[in-house]
Amino acid sequence: MGHELSQPSHQPVLLNESIHSLAIEPNGSYLDATFGRGGHSKAILEQLGHNGQLFVLDRDPQAIEVARRLAEEDPRVTVLPGTFSCLDDLLGDQVKLNGALFDLGISSPQVDQSERGFSFQQDGPIDMRMDNQHGMSASDWLNRASEEEITWVLSQYGEERFSSEIAKHIVQTRARSPIKTTKQLVEIILAVVPSMAAGKHPATKVFQAIRMHINDELSEIREGLPLVIEKIVTTGRLVVISYHSLEHQLVSDVLKRSPANTDSTSNKPRLKKLGQAVRASRDERLSNRRARSALLRTWEKKS
Ligand SMILES: C[S@@+](CC[C@H](N)C(=O)[O-])C[C@H]1O[C@@H](n2cnc3c(N)ncnc32)[C@H](O)[C@@H]1O
């Protein structure tokens, strides 16, 4: 089945590797927990038979719009608008999964649209919400949070060396006029962070940290992964693509602490890591910047 998914597009990362890792059963039920623009979903559908099922989740209204168009063309697709942490309610008690894919972080369309405020390379309102219809924008947070809270967020989620200096400058600047644009924030950072370290723009870590805080990204992973693990059947697979050290570490911790793996009194099937973590090929890393830091790991439920 061919699907024309709308622009702006997202080049799916580790596409063949993730589909191979899911070991798709044609009549199985699968979850793409991070639909984005549907690159991975489309590849899953190509391997699924007529009786297969694909649940697709995203919290971004634009992604959901694209997913709904796909579902109109393909009855195997069920669209779930919402977050990882709500997956229990969204999937309901009856659904069992043969596999689930999490391709963490944000999509290229989110970064590339200046009005979403995720990019330090384009000027726009600092919004940074994946679901831009609910919750507090980054601008609201930056203009209200205490200096201590800003310092904490930048150092915890960005591992930013200059977190307290940047937080201080944010608080001084907003006392004169509110911080509303990505350009204003970049200027604050450039005034404090000395120079380009290791080829990275000085705003990289700060933008990552604020985005993670605004979208509560680590809590979402911590709460959502166990809900999905519960729903995976024996021999079913969990595939996770993560993009930075905090995500890599958290995913490992959640899997190690999963009740399926820690309850020694239970006869429940356990999750076993399959093989080594996979990195993108040199060609993919050269053609897609997002793939450079990507790490794909696979677990299987075994009795
Ligand atoms: C890296 S993109 C996925 C791209 C997708 N695999 C593709 O090929 O188009 C991550 C997507 O997951 C969504 N997302 C991230 N965290 C989420 C969460 N906690 N709940 C629901 N969706 C989330 C984002 O809105 C974004 O659209």
Coordinates of C-alpha atoms and ligand atoms in Angstrom, one line a residue:
M1 CA 0.0 0.0 0.0
G2 CA 1.4 3.4 -0.9
H3 CA 0.9 6.4 1.4
E4 CA 1.6 10.0 0.5
L5 CA 2.5 11.6 3.9
S6 CA 2.5 15.4 3.9
Q7 CA 5.4 17.8 4.0
P8 CA 7.4 19.0 5.9
S9 CA 9.1 15.7 6.1
H10 CA 11.3 13.8 8.5
Q11 CA 14.0 11.4 7.4
P12 CA 13.5 8.3 9.6
V13 CA 16.6 7.2 11.5
L14 CA 17.9 3.6 11.5
L15 CA 14.9 2.6 9.4
N16 CA 15.9 -0.8 8.1
E17 CA 17.7 -1.7 11.4
S18 CA 14.6 -0.9 13.5
I19 CA 12.2 -2.8 11.2
H20 CA 14.6 -5.7 11.2
S21 CA 14.8 -5.6 15.0
L22 CA 11.0 -5.7 15.4
A23 CA 10.9 -9.0 13.6
I24 CA 7.4 -8.2 12.4
E25 CA 4.8 -11.0 12.4
P26 CA 2.4 -10.3 9.5
N27 CA -0.7 -10.8 11.7
G28 CA 0.7 -9.1 14.8
S29 CA -0.2 -6.0 16.7
Y30 CA 2.4 -3.2 16.8
L31 CA 2.8 0.2 18.4
D32 CA 4.7 3.1 16.9
A33 CA 4.8 5.3 20.0
T34 CA 6.5 8.2 18.2
F35 CA 4.6 8.6 14.9
G36 CA 6.2 11.9 13.8
R37 CA 5.7 11.9 10.0
G38 CA 5.2 8.2 9.9
G39 CA 8.4 7.0 8.3
H40 CA 8.7 4.0 10.6
S41 CA 5.0 3.4 10.6
K42 CA 4.9 3.2 6.9
A43 CA 7.7 0.6 6.9
I44 CA 6.0 -1.5 9.6
L45 CA 2.8 -1.4 7.5
E46 CA 4.7 -2.7 4.5
Q47 CA 5.5 -5.9 6.5
L48 CA 2.2 -6.3 8.1
G49 CA -0.5 -8.5 6.5
H50 CA -4.2 -7.7 6.2
N51 CA -5.0 -8.8 9.7
G52 CA -2.1 -7.0 11.3
Q53 CA -2.7 -3.9 13.5
L54 CA -0.7 -0.8 14.0
F55 CA -1.4 1.7 16.8
V56 CA 0.3 5.0 16.3
L57 CA 0.8 7.6 19.1
D58 CA 2.0 11.2 19.1
R59 CA 1.4 14.2 21.3
D60 CA 2.0 16.7 18.5
P61 CA -1.3 17.8 16.8
Q62 CA 0.4 18.1 13.4
A63 CA 1.8 14.6 13.6
I64 CA -1.7 13.4 14.6
E65 CA -3.2 15.1 11.6
V66 CA -0.8 13.2 9.3
A67 CA -1.5 10.0 11.2
R68 CA -5.3 10.4 10.7
R69 CA -4.9 10.8 7.0
L70 CA -2.9 7.5 7.0
A71 CA -5.6 5.8 9.0
E72 CA -8.3 7.0 6.5
E73 CA -6.4 5.1 3.8
D74 CA -5.4 2.1 5.9
P75 CA -7.9 0.3 8.2
R76 CA -5.0 -1.4 10.0
V77 CA -4.0 1.9 11.6
T78 CA -5.4 3.2 14.9
V79 CA -4.4 6.7 15.9
L80 CA -3.8 7.5 19.5
P81 CA -3.4 11.2 20.3
G82 CA -1.6 11.6 23.6
T83 CA 1.6 10.9 25.6
F84 CA 3.6 7.8 26.6
S85 CA 2.4 8.2 30.1
C86 CA -1.2 7.8 29.1
L87 CA -0.6 4.7 27.0
D88 CA -2.3 2.4 29.5
D89 CA -5.6 4.2 29.1
L90 CA -5.2 4.8 25.4
L91 CA -4.5 1.2 24.5
G92 CA -7.0 -0.2 27.0
D93 CA -6.9 -3.6 28.9
Q94 CA -7.5 -5.9 25.9
V95 CA -4.6 -4.9 23.6
K96 CA -1.5 -7.1 23.6
L97 CA 1.5 -6.1 21.5
N98 CA 3.9 -8.2 19.4
G99 CA 6.2 -5.2 19.3
A100 CA 6.7 -1.5 20.1
L101 CA 9.0 1.1 18.7
F102 CA 10.1 4.3 20.5
D103 CA 12.1 6.8 18.3
L104 CA 12.7 9.4 21.0
G105 CA 13.0 13.2 20.9
I106 CA 11.7 15.6 18.4
S107 CA 11.1 15.4 14.7
S108 CA 12.6 17.5 11.9
P109 CA 9.3 19.3 11.2
Q110 CA 9.2 20.4 14.8
V111 CA 12.8 21.8 14.6
D112 CA 12.4 23.2 11.1
Q113 CA 9.3 25.3 11.8
S114 CA 10.6 28.5 13.4
E115 CA 7.2 29.2 14.9
R116 CA 7.6 26.0 17.1
G117 CA 10.6 27.7 18.8
F118 CA 12.8 24.5 19.1
S119 CA 15.6 25.9 16.9
F120 CA 18.4 28.2 18.0
Q121 CA 19.3 28.6 14.3
Q122 CA 16.0 30.4 13.4
D123 CA 14.2 33.2 15.1
G124 CA 10.7 32.6 16.4
P125 CA 8.6 32.6 19.5
I126 CA 10.2 30.3 22.2
D127 CA 7.4 27.8 22.5
M128 CA 9.1 24.3 22.4
R129 CA 5.9 22.4 23.3
M130 CA 5.5 19.1 21.3
D131 CA 1.8 19.6 22.0
N132 CA 1.5 23.3 21.3
Q133 CA -2.2 23.3 22.3
H134 CA -1.6 22.5 26.0
G135 CA 0.7 23.3 28.8
M136 CA 3.3 26.0 29.5
S137 CA 5.4 27.4 26.7
A138 CA 9.2 27.8 27.2
S139 CA 8.7 31.6 27.0
D140 CA 6.2 31.5 29.9
W141 CA 8.5 29.3 31.9
L142 CA 11.6 31.4 31.2
N143 CA 9.8 34.5 32.4
R144 CA 8.4 33.0 35.6
A145 CA 10.9 30.4 36.9
S146 CA 13.3 31.2 39.7
E147 CA 17.0 31.6 39.0
E148 CA 17.6 28.4 41.0
E149 CA 15.1 26.4 39.0
I150 CA 16.5 27.6 35.7
T151 CA 20.1 26.7 36.9
W152 CA 18.9 23.3 37.9
V153 CA 17.1 22.6 34.6
L154 CA 20.1 23.7 32.5
S155 CA 22.6 21.6 34.5
Q156 CA 20.4 18.5 34.9
Y157 CA 19.0 18.2 31.4
G158 CA 21.7 20.0 29.4
E159 CA 24.8 19.2 31.5
E160 CA 25.6 22.8 30.8
R161 CA 28.8 24.1 32.6
F162 CA 27.6 27.7 32.6
S163 CA 24.1 27.0 33.9
S164 CA 24.2 29.4 36.8
E165 CA 25.7 32.2 34.8
I166 CA 23.1 31.8 32.0
A167 CA 20.3 31.6 34.6
K168 CA 21.5 34.8 36.2
H169 CA 21.6 36.6 32.9
I170 CA 18.1 35.3 31.9
V171 CA 16.7 36.8 35.2
Q172 CA 18.5 40.1 34.7
T173 CA 17.4 40.4 31.1
R174 CA 13.7 39.6 31.7
A175 CA 13.6 42.3 34.4
R176 CA 14.0 44.8 31.6
S177 CA 11.7 43.1 29.1
P178 CA 10.2 39.6 28.8
I179 CA 12.0 36.9 26.8
K180 CA 9.8 36.0 23.9
T181 CA 12.0 34.8 21.0
T182 CA 14.7 32.2 20.3
K183 CA 17.0 35.1 19.1
Q184 CA 16.8 36.8 22.5
L185 CA 17.7 33.6 24.3
V186 CA 20.6 32.9 21.9
E187 CA 21.9 36.4 22.6
I188 CA 21.8 35.8 26.3
I189 CA 23.7 32.5 26.0
L190 CA 26.3 34.0 23.6
A191 CA 26.9 36.9 26.1
V192 CA 27.8 34.3 28.8
V193 CA 29.2 31.2 27.2
P194 CA 32.8 31.9 26.0
S195 CA 33.1 30.2 22.6
M196 CA 32.2 27.3 20.4
A197 CA 33.3 24.1 22.3
A198 CA 33.9 20.9 20.3
G199 CA 32.2 22.3 17.2
K200 CA 28.8 22.7 19.0
H201 CA 26.8 25.9 19.0
P202 CA 26.9 27.4 22.5
A203 CA 23.1 27.2 22.6
T204 CA 22.8 23.5 21.9
K205 CA 22.7 22.3 25.5
V206 CA 20.5 25.1 26.8
F207 CA 17.9 24.5 24.1
Q208 CA 18.0 20.7 24.7
A209 CA 17.5 21.3 28.5
I210 CA 14.6 23.7 28.2
R211 CA 12.9 21.5 25.6
M212 CA 13.3 18.4 27.9
H213 CA 11.9 20.3 30.8
I214 CA 8.9 21.8 29.0
N215 CA 7.9 18.4 27.6
D216 CA 8.7 16.5 30.8
E217 CA 10.6 14.1 28.5
L218 CA 12.4 12.0 31.0
S219 CA 9.3 11.4 33.2
E220 CA 7.4 10.5 30.0
I221 CA 10.0 7.8 29.2
R222 CA 10.1 6.6 32.9
E223 CA 6.4 6.2 33.1
G224 CA 5.5 5.2 29.5
L225 CA 8.1 2.4 28.8
P226 CA 6.9 0.1 31.7
L227 CA 3.2 0.5 30.5
V228 CA 4.2 -0.8 27.1
I229 CA 6.4 -3.5 28.5
E230 CA 3.4 -4.9 30.3
K231 CA 1.5 -5.2 27.1
I232 CA 4.2 -7.0 25.1
V233 CA 3.5 -10.7 24.6
T234 CA 6.2 -13.5 25.1
T235 CA 8.6 -13.3 22.1
G236 CA 7.4 -9.8 21.5
R237 CA 10.0 -7.0 20.9
L238 CA 10.7 -3.5 22.3
V239 CA 12.9 -1.3 20.1
V240 CA 14.1 2.0 21.3
I241 CA 16.1 4.7 19.4
S242 CA 17.7 7.2 21.8
Y243 CA 19.7 10.3 21.0
H244 CA 21.7 11.6 23.9
S245 CA 23.4 10.3 27.1
L246 CA 20.5 11.1 29.4
E247 CA 18.0 9.1 27.2
H248 CA 20.5 6.2 26.7
Q249 CA 21.0 5.9 30.5
L250 CA 17.4 6.3 31.5
V251 CA 16.2 3.7 29.0
S252 CA 18.8 1.2 30.4
D253 CA 17.7 2.0 34.0
V254 CA 14.0 1.6 33.2
L255 CA 14.5 -1.8 31.5
K256 CA 16.8 -3.0 34.4
R257 CA 14.2 -2.0 37.0
S258 CA 11.2 -3.2 35.1
P259 CA 9.0 -5.5 37.4
A260 CA 9.3 -8.1 34.6
N261 CA 13.1 -8.1 35.4
T262 CA 13.3 -7.5 39.1
D263 CA 10.5 -9.6 40.6
S264 CA 12.3 -12.9 41.3
T265 CA 9.1 -14.5 42.8
S266 CA 7.2 -14.1 39.6
N267 CA 7.0 -16.6 36.7
K268 CA 6.3 -13.7 34.3
P269 CA 8.4 -13.6 31.1
R270 CA 11.5 -11.4 31.3
L271 CA 12.9 -8.8 29.0
K272 CA 16.3 -9.8 27.6
K273 CA 18.4 -7.4 25.6
L274 CA 19.2 -8.8 22.1
G275 CA 22.7 -8.3 20.8
Q276 CA 24.6 -5.0 20.8
A277 CA 23.4 -1.5 20.5
V278 CA 23.3 -0.4 16.8
R279 CA 24.7 2.9 15.5
A280 CA 23.8 4.4 12.1
S281 CA 26.1 3.5 9.2
R282 CA 28.6 6.1 8.0
D283 CA 26.5 6.8 5.0
E284 CA 23.4 7.5 7.1
R285 CA 25.4 9.7 9.5
L286 CA 26.7 11.7 6.6
S287 CA 23.3 12.1 5.0
N288 CA 21.2 12.7 8.1
R289 CA 22.6 14.8 11.0
R290 CA 20.0 13.4 13.4
A291 CA 21.4 9.9 12.9
R292 CA 24.9 10.8 14.3
S293 CA 24.1 10.3 17.9
A294 CA 21.3 7.7 17.5
L295 CA 21.5 4.4 19.4
L296 CA 19.1 1.6 18.7
R297 CA 18.5 -1.1 21.3
T298 CA 16.2 -4.1 21.2
W299 CA 14.7 -6.3 24.0
E300 CA 12.7 -9.5 23.7
K301 CA 10.2 -11.0 26.2
K302 CA 11.3 -14.5 26.9
S303 CA 9.7 -17.0 29.2
Ligands
LIG1 C1 12.0 11.5 16.4 S1 10.3 11.9 16.1 C2 9.7 10.4 15.4 C3 9.9 10.4 13.9 C4 9.2 9.2 13.3 N1 9.8 7.9 13.7 C5 9.2 9.3 11.8 O1 9.8 8.4 11.1 O2 8.6 10.2 11.2 C6 9.6 11.8 17.7 C7 8.1 12.0 17.8 O3 7.7 11.6 19.0 C8 6.8 12.5 19.6 N2 6.9 12.3 21.1 C9 8.0 12.5 21.8 N3 7.8 12.3 23.1 C10 6.5 11.9 23.2 C11 5.6 11.5 24.3 N4 6.1 11.5 25.5 N5 4.4 11.2 24.0 C12 3.9 11.2 22.7 N6 4.7 11.6 21.6 C13 5.9 11.9 21.9 C14 7.2 13.8 19.1 O4 6.1 14.7 19.1 C15 7.7 13.5 17.7 O5 6.7 13.7 16.7

